PDB file of C-alpha atoms in Angstrom:
ATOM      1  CA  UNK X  22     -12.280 -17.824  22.384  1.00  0.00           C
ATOM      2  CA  UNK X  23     -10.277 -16.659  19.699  1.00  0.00           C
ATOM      3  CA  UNK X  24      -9.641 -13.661  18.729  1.00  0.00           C
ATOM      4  CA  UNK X  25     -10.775 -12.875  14.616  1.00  0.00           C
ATOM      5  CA  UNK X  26      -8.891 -10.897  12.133  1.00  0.00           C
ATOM      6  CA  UNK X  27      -8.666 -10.367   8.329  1.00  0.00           C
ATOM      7  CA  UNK X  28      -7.582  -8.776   5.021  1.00  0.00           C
ATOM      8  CA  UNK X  29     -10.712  -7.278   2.908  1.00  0.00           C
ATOM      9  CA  UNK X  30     -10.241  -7.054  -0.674  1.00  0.00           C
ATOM     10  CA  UNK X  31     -10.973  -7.870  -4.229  1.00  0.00           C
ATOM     11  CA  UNK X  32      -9.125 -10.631  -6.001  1.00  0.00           C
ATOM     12  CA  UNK X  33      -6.700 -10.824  -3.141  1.00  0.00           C
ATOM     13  CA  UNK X  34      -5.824 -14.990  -3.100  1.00  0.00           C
ATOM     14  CA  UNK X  35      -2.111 -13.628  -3.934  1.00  0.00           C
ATOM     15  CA  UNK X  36      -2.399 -11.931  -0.633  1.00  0.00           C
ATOM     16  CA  UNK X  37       0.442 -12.904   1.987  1.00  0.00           C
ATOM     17  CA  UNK X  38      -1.405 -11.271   4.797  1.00  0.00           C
ATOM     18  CA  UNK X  39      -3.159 -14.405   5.540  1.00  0.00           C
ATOM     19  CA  UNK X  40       0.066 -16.764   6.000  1.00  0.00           C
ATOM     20  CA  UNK X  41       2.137 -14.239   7.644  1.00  0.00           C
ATOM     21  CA  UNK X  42      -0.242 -13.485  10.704  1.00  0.00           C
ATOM     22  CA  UNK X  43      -1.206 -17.185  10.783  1.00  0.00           C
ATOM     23  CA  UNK X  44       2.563 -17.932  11.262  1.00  0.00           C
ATOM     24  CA  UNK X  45       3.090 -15.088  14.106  1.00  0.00           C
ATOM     25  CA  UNK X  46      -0.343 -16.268  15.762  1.00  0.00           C
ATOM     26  CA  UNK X  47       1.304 -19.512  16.453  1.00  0.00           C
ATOM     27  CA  UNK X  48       4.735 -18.451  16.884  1.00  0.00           C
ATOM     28  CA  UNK X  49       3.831 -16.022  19.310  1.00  0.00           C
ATOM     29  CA  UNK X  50       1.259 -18.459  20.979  1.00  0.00           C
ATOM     30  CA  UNK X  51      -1.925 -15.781  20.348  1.00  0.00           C
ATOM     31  CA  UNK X  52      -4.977 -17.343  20.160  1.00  0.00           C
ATOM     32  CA  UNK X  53      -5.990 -16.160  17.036  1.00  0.00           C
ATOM     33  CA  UNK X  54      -7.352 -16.666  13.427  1.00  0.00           C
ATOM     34  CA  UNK X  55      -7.033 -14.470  10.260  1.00  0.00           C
ATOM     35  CA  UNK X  56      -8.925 -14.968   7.347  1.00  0.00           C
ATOM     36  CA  UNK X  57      -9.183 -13.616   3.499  1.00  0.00           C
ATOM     37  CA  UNK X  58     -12.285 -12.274   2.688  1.00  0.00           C
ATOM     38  CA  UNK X  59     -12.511 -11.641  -1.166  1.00  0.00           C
ATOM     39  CA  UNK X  60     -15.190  -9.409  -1.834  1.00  0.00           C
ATOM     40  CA  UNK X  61     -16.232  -8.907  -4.906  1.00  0.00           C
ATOM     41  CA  UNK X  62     -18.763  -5.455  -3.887  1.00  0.00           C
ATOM     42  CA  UNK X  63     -17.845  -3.289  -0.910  1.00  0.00           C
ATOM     43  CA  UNK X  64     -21.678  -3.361   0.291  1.00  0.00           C
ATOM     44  CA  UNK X  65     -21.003  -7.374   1.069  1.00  0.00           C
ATOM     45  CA  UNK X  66     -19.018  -6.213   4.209  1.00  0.00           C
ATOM     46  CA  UNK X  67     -21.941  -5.113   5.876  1.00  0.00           C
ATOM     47  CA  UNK X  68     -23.046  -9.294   5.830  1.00  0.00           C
ATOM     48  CA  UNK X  69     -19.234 -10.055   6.936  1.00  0.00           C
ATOM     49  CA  UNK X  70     -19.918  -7.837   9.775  1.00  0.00           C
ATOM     50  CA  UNK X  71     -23.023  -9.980  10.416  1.00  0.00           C
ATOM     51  CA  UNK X  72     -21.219 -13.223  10.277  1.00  0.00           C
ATOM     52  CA  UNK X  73     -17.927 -13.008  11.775  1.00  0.00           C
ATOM     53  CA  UNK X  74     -17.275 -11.445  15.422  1.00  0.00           C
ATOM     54  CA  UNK X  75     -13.763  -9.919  14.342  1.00  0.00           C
ATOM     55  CA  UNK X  76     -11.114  -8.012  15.968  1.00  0.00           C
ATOM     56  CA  UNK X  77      -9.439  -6.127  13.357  1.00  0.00           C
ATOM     57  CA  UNK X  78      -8.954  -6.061   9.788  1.00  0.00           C
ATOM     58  CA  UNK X  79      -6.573  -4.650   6.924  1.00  0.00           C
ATOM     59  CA  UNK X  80      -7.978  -3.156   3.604  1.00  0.00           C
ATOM     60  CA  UNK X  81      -6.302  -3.112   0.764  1.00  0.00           C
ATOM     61  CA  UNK X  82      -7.227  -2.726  -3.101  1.00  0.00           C
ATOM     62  CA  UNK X  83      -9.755  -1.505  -4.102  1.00  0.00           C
ATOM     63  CA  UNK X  84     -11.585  -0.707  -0.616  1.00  0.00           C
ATOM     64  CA  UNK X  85      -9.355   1.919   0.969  1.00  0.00           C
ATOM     65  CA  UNK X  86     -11.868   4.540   0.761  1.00  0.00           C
ATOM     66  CA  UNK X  87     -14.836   2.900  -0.099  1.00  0.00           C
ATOM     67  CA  UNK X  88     -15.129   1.476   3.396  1.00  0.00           C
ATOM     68  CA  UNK X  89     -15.245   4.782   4.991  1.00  0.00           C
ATOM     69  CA  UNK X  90     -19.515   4.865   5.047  1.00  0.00           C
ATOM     70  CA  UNK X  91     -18.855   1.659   7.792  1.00  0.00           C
ATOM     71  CA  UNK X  92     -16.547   3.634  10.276  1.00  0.00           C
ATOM     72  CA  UNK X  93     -17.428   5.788  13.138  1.00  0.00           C
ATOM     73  CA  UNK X  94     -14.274   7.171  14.174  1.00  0.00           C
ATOM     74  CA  UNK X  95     -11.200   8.235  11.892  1.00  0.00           C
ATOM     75  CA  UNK X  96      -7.770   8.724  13.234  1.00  0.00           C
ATOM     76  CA  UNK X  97      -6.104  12.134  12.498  1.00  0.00           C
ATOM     77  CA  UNK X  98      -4.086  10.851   9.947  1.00  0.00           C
ATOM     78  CA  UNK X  99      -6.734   9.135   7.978  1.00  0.00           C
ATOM     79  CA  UNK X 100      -8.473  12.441   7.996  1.00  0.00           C
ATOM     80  CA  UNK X 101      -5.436  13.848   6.275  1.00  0.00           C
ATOM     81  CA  UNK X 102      -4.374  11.003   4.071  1.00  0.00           C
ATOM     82  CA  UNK X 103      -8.013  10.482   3.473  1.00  0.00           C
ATOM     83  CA  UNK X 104      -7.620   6.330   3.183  1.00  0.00           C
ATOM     84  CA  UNK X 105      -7.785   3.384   5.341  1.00  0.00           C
ATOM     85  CA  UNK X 106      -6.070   0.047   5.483  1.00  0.00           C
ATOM     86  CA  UNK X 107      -6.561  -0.404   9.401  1.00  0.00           C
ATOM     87  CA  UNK X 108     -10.221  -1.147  11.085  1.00  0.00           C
ATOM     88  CA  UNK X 109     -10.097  -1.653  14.844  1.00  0.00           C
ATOM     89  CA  UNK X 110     -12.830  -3.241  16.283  1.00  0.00           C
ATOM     90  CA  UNK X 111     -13.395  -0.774  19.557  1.00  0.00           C
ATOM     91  CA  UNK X 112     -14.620  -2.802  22.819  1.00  0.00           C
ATOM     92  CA  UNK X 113     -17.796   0.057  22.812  1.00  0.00           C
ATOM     93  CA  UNK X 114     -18.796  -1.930  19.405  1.00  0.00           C
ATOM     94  CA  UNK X 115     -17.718   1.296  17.411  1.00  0.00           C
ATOM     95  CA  UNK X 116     -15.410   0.515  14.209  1.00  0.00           C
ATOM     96  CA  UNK X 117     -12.348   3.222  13.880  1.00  0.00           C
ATOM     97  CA  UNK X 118     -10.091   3.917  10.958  1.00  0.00           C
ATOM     98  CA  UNK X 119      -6.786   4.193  10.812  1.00  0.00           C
ATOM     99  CA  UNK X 120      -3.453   4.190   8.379  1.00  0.00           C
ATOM    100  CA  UNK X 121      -0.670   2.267   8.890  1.00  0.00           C
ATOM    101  CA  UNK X 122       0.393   2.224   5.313  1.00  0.00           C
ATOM    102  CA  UNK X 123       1.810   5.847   5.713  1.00  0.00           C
ATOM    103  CA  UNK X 124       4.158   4.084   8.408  1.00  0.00           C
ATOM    104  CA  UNK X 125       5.060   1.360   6.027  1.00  0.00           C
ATOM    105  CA  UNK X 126       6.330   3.080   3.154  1.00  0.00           C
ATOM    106  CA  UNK X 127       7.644   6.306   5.078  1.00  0.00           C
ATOM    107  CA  UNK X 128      10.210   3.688   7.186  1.00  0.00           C
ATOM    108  CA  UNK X 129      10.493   1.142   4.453  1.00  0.00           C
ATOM    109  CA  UNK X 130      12.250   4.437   2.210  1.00  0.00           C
ATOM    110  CA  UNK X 131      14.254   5.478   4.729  1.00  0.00           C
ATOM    111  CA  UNK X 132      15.599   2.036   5.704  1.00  0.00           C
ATOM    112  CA  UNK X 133      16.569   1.396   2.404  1.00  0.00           C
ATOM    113  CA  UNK X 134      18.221   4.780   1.202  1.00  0.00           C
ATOM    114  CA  UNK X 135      20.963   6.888   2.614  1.00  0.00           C
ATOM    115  CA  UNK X 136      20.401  10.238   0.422  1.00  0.00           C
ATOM    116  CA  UNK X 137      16.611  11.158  -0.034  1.00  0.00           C
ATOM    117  CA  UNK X 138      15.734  12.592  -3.534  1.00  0.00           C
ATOM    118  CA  UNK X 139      14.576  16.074  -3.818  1.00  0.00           C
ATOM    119  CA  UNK X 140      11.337  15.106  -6.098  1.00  0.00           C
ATOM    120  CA  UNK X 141       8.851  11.930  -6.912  1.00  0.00           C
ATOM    121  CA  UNK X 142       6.659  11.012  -9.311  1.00  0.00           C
ATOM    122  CA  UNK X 143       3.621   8.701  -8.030  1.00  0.00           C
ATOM    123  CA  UNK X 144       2.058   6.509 -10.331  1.00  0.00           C
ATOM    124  CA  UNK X 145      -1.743   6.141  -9.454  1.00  0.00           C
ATOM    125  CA  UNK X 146      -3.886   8.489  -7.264  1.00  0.00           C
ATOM    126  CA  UNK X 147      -5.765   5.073  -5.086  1.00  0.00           C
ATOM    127  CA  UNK X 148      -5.794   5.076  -1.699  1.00  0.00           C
ATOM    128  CA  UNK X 149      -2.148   3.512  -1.329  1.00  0.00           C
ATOM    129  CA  UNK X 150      -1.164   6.604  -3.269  1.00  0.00           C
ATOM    130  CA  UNK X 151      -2.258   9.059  -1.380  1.00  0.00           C
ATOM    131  CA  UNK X 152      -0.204   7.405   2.076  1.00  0.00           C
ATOM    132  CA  UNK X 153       2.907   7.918  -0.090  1.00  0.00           C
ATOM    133  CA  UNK X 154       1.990  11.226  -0.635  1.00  0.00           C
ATOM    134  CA  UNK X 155       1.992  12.197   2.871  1.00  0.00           C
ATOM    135  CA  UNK X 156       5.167  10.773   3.623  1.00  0.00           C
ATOM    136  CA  UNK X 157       7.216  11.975   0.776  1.00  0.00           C
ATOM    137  CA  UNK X 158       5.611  15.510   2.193  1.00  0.00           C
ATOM    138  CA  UNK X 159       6.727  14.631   5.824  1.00  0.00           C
ATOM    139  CA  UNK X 160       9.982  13.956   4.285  1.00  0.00           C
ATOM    140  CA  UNK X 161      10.695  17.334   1.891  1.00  0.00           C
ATOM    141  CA  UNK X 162      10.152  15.259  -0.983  1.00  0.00           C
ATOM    142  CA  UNK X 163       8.058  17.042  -3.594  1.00  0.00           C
ATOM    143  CA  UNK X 164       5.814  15.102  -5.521  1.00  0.00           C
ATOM    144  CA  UNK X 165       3.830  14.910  -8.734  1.00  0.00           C
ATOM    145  CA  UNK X 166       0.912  11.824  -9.457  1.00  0.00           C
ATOM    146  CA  UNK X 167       1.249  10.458 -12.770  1.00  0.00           C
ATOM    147  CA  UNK X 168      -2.410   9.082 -13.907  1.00  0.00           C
ATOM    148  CA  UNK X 169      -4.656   7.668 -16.884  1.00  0.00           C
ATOM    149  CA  UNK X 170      -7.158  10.375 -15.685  1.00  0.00           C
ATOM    150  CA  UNK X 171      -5.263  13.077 -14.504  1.00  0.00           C
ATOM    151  CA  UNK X 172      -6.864  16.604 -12.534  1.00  0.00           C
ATOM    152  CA  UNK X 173      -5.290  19.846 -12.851  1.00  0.00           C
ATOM    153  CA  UNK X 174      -1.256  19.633 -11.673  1.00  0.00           C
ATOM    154  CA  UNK X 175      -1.360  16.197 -12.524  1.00  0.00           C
ATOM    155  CA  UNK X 176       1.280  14.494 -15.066  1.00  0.00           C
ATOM    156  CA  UNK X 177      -0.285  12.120 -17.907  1.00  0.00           C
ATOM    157  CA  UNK X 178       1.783   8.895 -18.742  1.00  0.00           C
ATOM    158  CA  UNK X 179       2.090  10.499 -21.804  1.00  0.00           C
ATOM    159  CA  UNK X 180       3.435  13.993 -20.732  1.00  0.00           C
ATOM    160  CA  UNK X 181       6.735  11.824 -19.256  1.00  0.00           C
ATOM    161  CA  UNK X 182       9.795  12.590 -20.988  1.00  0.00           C
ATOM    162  CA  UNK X 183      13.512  12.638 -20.913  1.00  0.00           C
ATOM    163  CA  UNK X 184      13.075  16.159 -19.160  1.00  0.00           C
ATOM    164  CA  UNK X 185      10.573  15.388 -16.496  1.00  0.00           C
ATOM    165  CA  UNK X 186      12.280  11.888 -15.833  1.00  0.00           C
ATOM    166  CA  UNK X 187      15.763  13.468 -14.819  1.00  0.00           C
ATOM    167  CA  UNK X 188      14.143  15.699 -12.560  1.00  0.00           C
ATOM    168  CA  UNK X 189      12.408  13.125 -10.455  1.00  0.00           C
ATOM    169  CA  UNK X 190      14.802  10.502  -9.507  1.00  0.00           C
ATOM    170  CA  UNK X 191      12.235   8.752  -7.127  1.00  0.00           C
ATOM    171  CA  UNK X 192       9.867   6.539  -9.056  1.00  0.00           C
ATOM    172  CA  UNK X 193       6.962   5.263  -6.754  1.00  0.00           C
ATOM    173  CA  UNK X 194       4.492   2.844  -8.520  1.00  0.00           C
ATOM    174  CA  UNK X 195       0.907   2.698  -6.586  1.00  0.00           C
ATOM    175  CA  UNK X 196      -0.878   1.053  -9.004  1.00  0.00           C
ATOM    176  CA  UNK X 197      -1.722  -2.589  -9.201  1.00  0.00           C
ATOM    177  CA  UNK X 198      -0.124  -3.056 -12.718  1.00  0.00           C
ATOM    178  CA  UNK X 199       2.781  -5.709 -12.711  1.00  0.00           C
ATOM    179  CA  UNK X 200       1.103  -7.612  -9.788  1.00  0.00           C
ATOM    180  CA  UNK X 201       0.766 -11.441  -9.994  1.00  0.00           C
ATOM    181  CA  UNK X 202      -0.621 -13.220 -11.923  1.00  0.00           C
ATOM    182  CA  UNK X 203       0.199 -10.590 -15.031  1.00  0.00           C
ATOM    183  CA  UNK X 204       3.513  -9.994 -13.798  1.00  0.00           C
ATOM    184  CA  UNK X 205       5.000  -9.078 -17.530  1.00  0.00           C
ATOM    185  CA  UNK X 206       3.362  -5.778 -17.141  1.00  0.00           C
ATOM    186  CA  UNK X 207       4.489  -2.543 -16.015  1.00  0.00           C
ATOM    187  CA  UNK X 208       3.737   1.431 -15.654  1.00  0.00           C
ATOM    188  CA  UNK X 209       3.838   2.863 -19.473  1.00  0.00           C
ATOM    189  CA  UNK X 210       7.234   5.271 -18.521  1.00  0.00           C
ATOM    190  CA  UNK X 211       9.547   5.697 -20.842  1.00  0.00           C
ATOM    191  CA  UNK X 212      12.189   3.847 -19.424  1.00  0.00           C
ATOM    192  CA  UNK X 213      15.107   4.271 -21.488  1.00  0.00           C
ATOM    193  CA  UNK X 214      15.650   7.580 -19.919  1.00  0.00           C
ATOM    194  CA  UNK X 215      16.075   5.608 -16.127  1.00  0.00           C
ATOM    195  CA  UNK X 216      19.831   6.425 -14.926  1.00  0.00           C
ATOM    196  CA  UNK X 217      21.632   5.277 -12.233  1.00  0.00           C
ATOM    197  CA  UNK X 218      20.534   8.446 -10.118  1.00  0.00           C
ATOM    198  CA  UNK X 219      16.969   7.287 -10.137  1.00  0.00           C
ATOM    199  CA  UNK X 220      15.105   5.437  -7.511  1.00  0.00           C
ATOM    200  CA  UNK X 221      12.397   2.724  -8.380  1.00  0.00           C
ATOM    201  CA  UNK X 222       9.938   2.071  -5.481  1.00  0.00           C
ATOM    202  CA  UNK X 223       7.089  -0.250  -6.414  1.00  0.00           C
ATOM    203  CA  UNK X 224       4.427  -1.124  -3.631  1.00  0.00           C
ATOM    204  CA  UNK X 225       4.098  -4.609  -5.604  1.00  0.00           C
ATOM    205  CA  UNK X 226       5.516  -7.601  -3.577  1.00  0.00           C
ATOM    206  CA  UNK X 227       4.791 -10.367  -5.768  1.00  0.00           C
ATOM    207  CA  UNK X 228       6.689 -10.771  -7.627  1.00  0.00           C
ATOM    208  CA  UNK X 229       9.785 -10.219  -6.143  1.00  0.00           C
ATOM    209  CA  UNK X 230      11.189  -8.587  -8.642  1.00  0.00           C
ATOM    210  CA  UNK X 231       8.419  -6.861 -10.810  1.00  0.00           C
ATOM    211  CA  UNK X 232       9.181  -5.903 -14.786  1.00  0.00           C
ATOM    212  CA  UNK X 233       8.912  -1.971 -13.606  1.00  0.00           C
ATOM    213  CA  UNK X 234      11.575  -2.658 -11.400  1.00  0.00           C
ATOM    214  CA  UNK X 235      13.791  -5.025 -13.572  1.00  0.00           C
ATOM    215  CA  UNK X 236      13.592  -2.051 -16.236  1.00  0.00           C
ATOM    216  CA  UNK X 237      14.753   0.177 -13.581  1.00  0.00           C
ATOM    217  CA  UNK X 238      17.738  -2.334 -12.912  1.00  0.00           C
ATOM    218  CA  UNK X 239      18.231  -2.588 -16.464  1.00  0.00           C
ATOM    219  CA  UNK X 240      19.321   0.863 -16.747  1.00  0.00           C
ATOM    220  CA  UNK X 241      21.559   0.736 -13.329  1.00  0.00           C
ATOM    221  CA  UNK X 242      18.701   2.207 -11.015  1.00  0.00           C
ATOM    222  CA  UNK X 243      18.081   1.215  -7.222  1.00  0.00           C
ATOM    223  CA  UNK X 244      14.971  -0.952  -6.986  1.00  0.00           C
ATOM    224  CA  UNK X 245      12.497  -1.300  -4.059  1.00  0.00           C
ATOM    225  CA  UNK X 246      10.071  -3.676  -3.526  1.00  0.00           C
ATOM    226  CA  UNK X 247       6.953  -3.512  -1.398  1.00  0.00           C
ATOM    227  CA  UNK X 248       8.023  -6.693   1.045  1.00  0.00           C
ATOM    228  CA  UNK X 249       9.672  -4.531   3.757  1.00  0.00           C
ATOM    229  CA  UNK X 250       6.795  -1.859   3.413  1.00  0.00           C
ATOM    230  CA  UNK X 251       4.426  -4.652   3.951  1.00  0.00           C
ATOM    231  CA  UNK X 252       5.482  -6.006   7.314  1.00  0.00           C
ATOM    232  CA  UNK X 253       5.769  -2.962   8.620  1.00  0.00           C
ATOM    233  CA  UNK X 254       2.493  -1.979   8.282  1.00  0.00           C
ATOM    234  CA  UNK X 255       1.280  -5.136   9.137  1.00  0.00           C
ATOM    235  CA  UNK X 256       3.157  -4.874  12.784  1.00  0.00           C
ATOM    236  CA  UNK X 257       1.869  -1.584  12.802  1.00  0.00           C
ATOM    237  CA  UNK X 258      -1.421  -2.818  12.191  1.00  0.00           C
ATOM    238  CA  UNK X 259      -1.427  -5.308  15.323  1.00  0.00           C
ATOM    239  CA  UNK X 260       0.245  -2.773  17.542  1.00  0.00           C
ATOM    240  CA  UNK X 261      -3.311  -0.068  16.639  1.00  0.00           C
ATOM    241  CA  UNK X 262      -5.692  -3.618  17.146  1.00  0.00           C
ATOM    242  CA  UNK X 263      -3.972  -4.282  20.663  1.00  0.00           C
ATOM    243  CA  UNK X 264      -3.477  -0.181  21.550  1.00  0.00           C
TER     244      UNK X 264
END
C-alpha cells in the first residue's frame, strides 16, 4: 500500500512541495503519494485526519502554530522555536512535531555566504520567523523583528532608517508579502539606504527573483532566495518521517 504524505496550508496551489516529492517518489522508486491539502480553517484537519491514512506532512502558512492542539509529542526544538512545519505520523498512532525549517534556513545561509553579519533584522514574527530566529542565535547573529504590530524591543516598519539599516546588513523577509501571484509587492523598507554590505534573504521562492530582492540588487546587495532553504527542509523532512 502506499505510503501518504502532504503539505497543509491555506492558499497554497503555488506550492512546489507537491511536484518535488512526487518527482523523488518515482525517481527513487518509493511507493508513495503526496498531496496538497488547502485548508481554508485549521479545525478542517481534524476531518483530513479522518479521511486520509497519512504518513507525514509539512505545514506551512498560516498553520505553524495553530496545529499544535493536534500533536502529542513536540521535539526539543519545537519547544524552543515554538513552531512546526514537520508532523510524523508515529507507528503507536501518536502525531509528533517537529522543525525542520530551522535546518533549512540555518544551512541554506551558511552555504551561500562566506562572512556572517554581526546583526539581522526579521521581517514578520509567524512561525517561519521565529526558526530564523533560532538560527541567527545559534549562529552569533543578533537579531531584531520588524512588524505591523510590534511588542516591546520590537522595530516598526516605520522606525527603519538610514541609521538602523547600516547597522543590520542581514535583511531576512518572513512574511508572505511579494509571494506569487502579487509578486510586485515587497516589505515597506526604505530601500534606498541598501549598500553593497547588506544581505537580502527572503524565504519567498516564487518568484525567483522577488521585488524585495531585486531592490536589494538594485542597490548592489547579495540576494537570497528561499529555493535552497526549501529543499533542505524538505529532505530534512523525509529523513524525521523515515527516522
Amino acid at each position: 500500500m502506499k505510503k501518504e504524505y502532504g503539505l497543509l496550508g491555506r492558499n497554497i496551489s503555488y506550492s512546489f512541495s507537491e511536484k518535488y516529492f512526487n518527482e523523488r517518489f518515482q525517481n527513487e522508486g518509493v511507493s508513495a503519494q503526496y498531496y496538497t491539502f488547502d485548508l481554508q480553517e485549521i479545525s478542517e484537519l481534524k476531518d483530513l485526519l479522518k479521511e486520509k491514512t497519512l504518513s507525514g506532512l509539512n505545514v506551512t502558512i498560516p498553520y505553524k502554530q495553530d496545529v499544535f492542539p493536534f500533536l502529542d509529542n513536540l521535539s526539543a526544538e519545537v519547544e524552543e522555536i515554538g513552531a512546526v512545519n514537520v508532523i510524523k505520523f508515529e507507528e503507536n498512532g501518536t502525531l509528533s512535531g517537529h522543525n525542520s525549517d530551522y535546518y533549512g534556513f540555518k544551512n541554506s545561509l551558511l552555504e551561500s555566504i562566506k562572512e556572517l553579519p554581526k546583526k539581522a533584522l526579521v521581517l514578520g514574527t509567524g512561525g517561519a520567523s521565529k526558526a530564523v530566529v533560532k538560527a541567527l542565535k545559534d549562529l552569533g547573529i543578533e537579531w531584531k523583528y520588524v512588524s505591523r504590530s510590534p511588542k516591546s524591543g520590537q522595530f516598526t516598519y516605520e522606525d527603519l532608517n538610514d541609521t538602523i539599516i547600516k547597522e543590520y546588513h542581514l535583511i531576512v523577509n518572513c512574511s508572505p508579502v511579494g509571494t506569487f501571484p502579487n509578486t510586485e509587492q515587497c516589505p515597506n523598507l526604505p530601500y534606498e539606504h541598501i549598500t553593497n554590505q547588506h544581505i537580502m534573504f527572503d524565504l519567498i521562492y516564487n518568484p525567483e527573483v522577488t521585488t524585495f530582492m531585486q531592490k536589494g540588487l538594485d542597490k548592489g546587495a547579495k540576494a537570497i532566495n528561499g529555493y535552497r532553504m526549501l529543499i533542505l527542509q524538505a529532505e530534512k523532512a523525509w529523513e524525521i518521517w523515515n527516522s
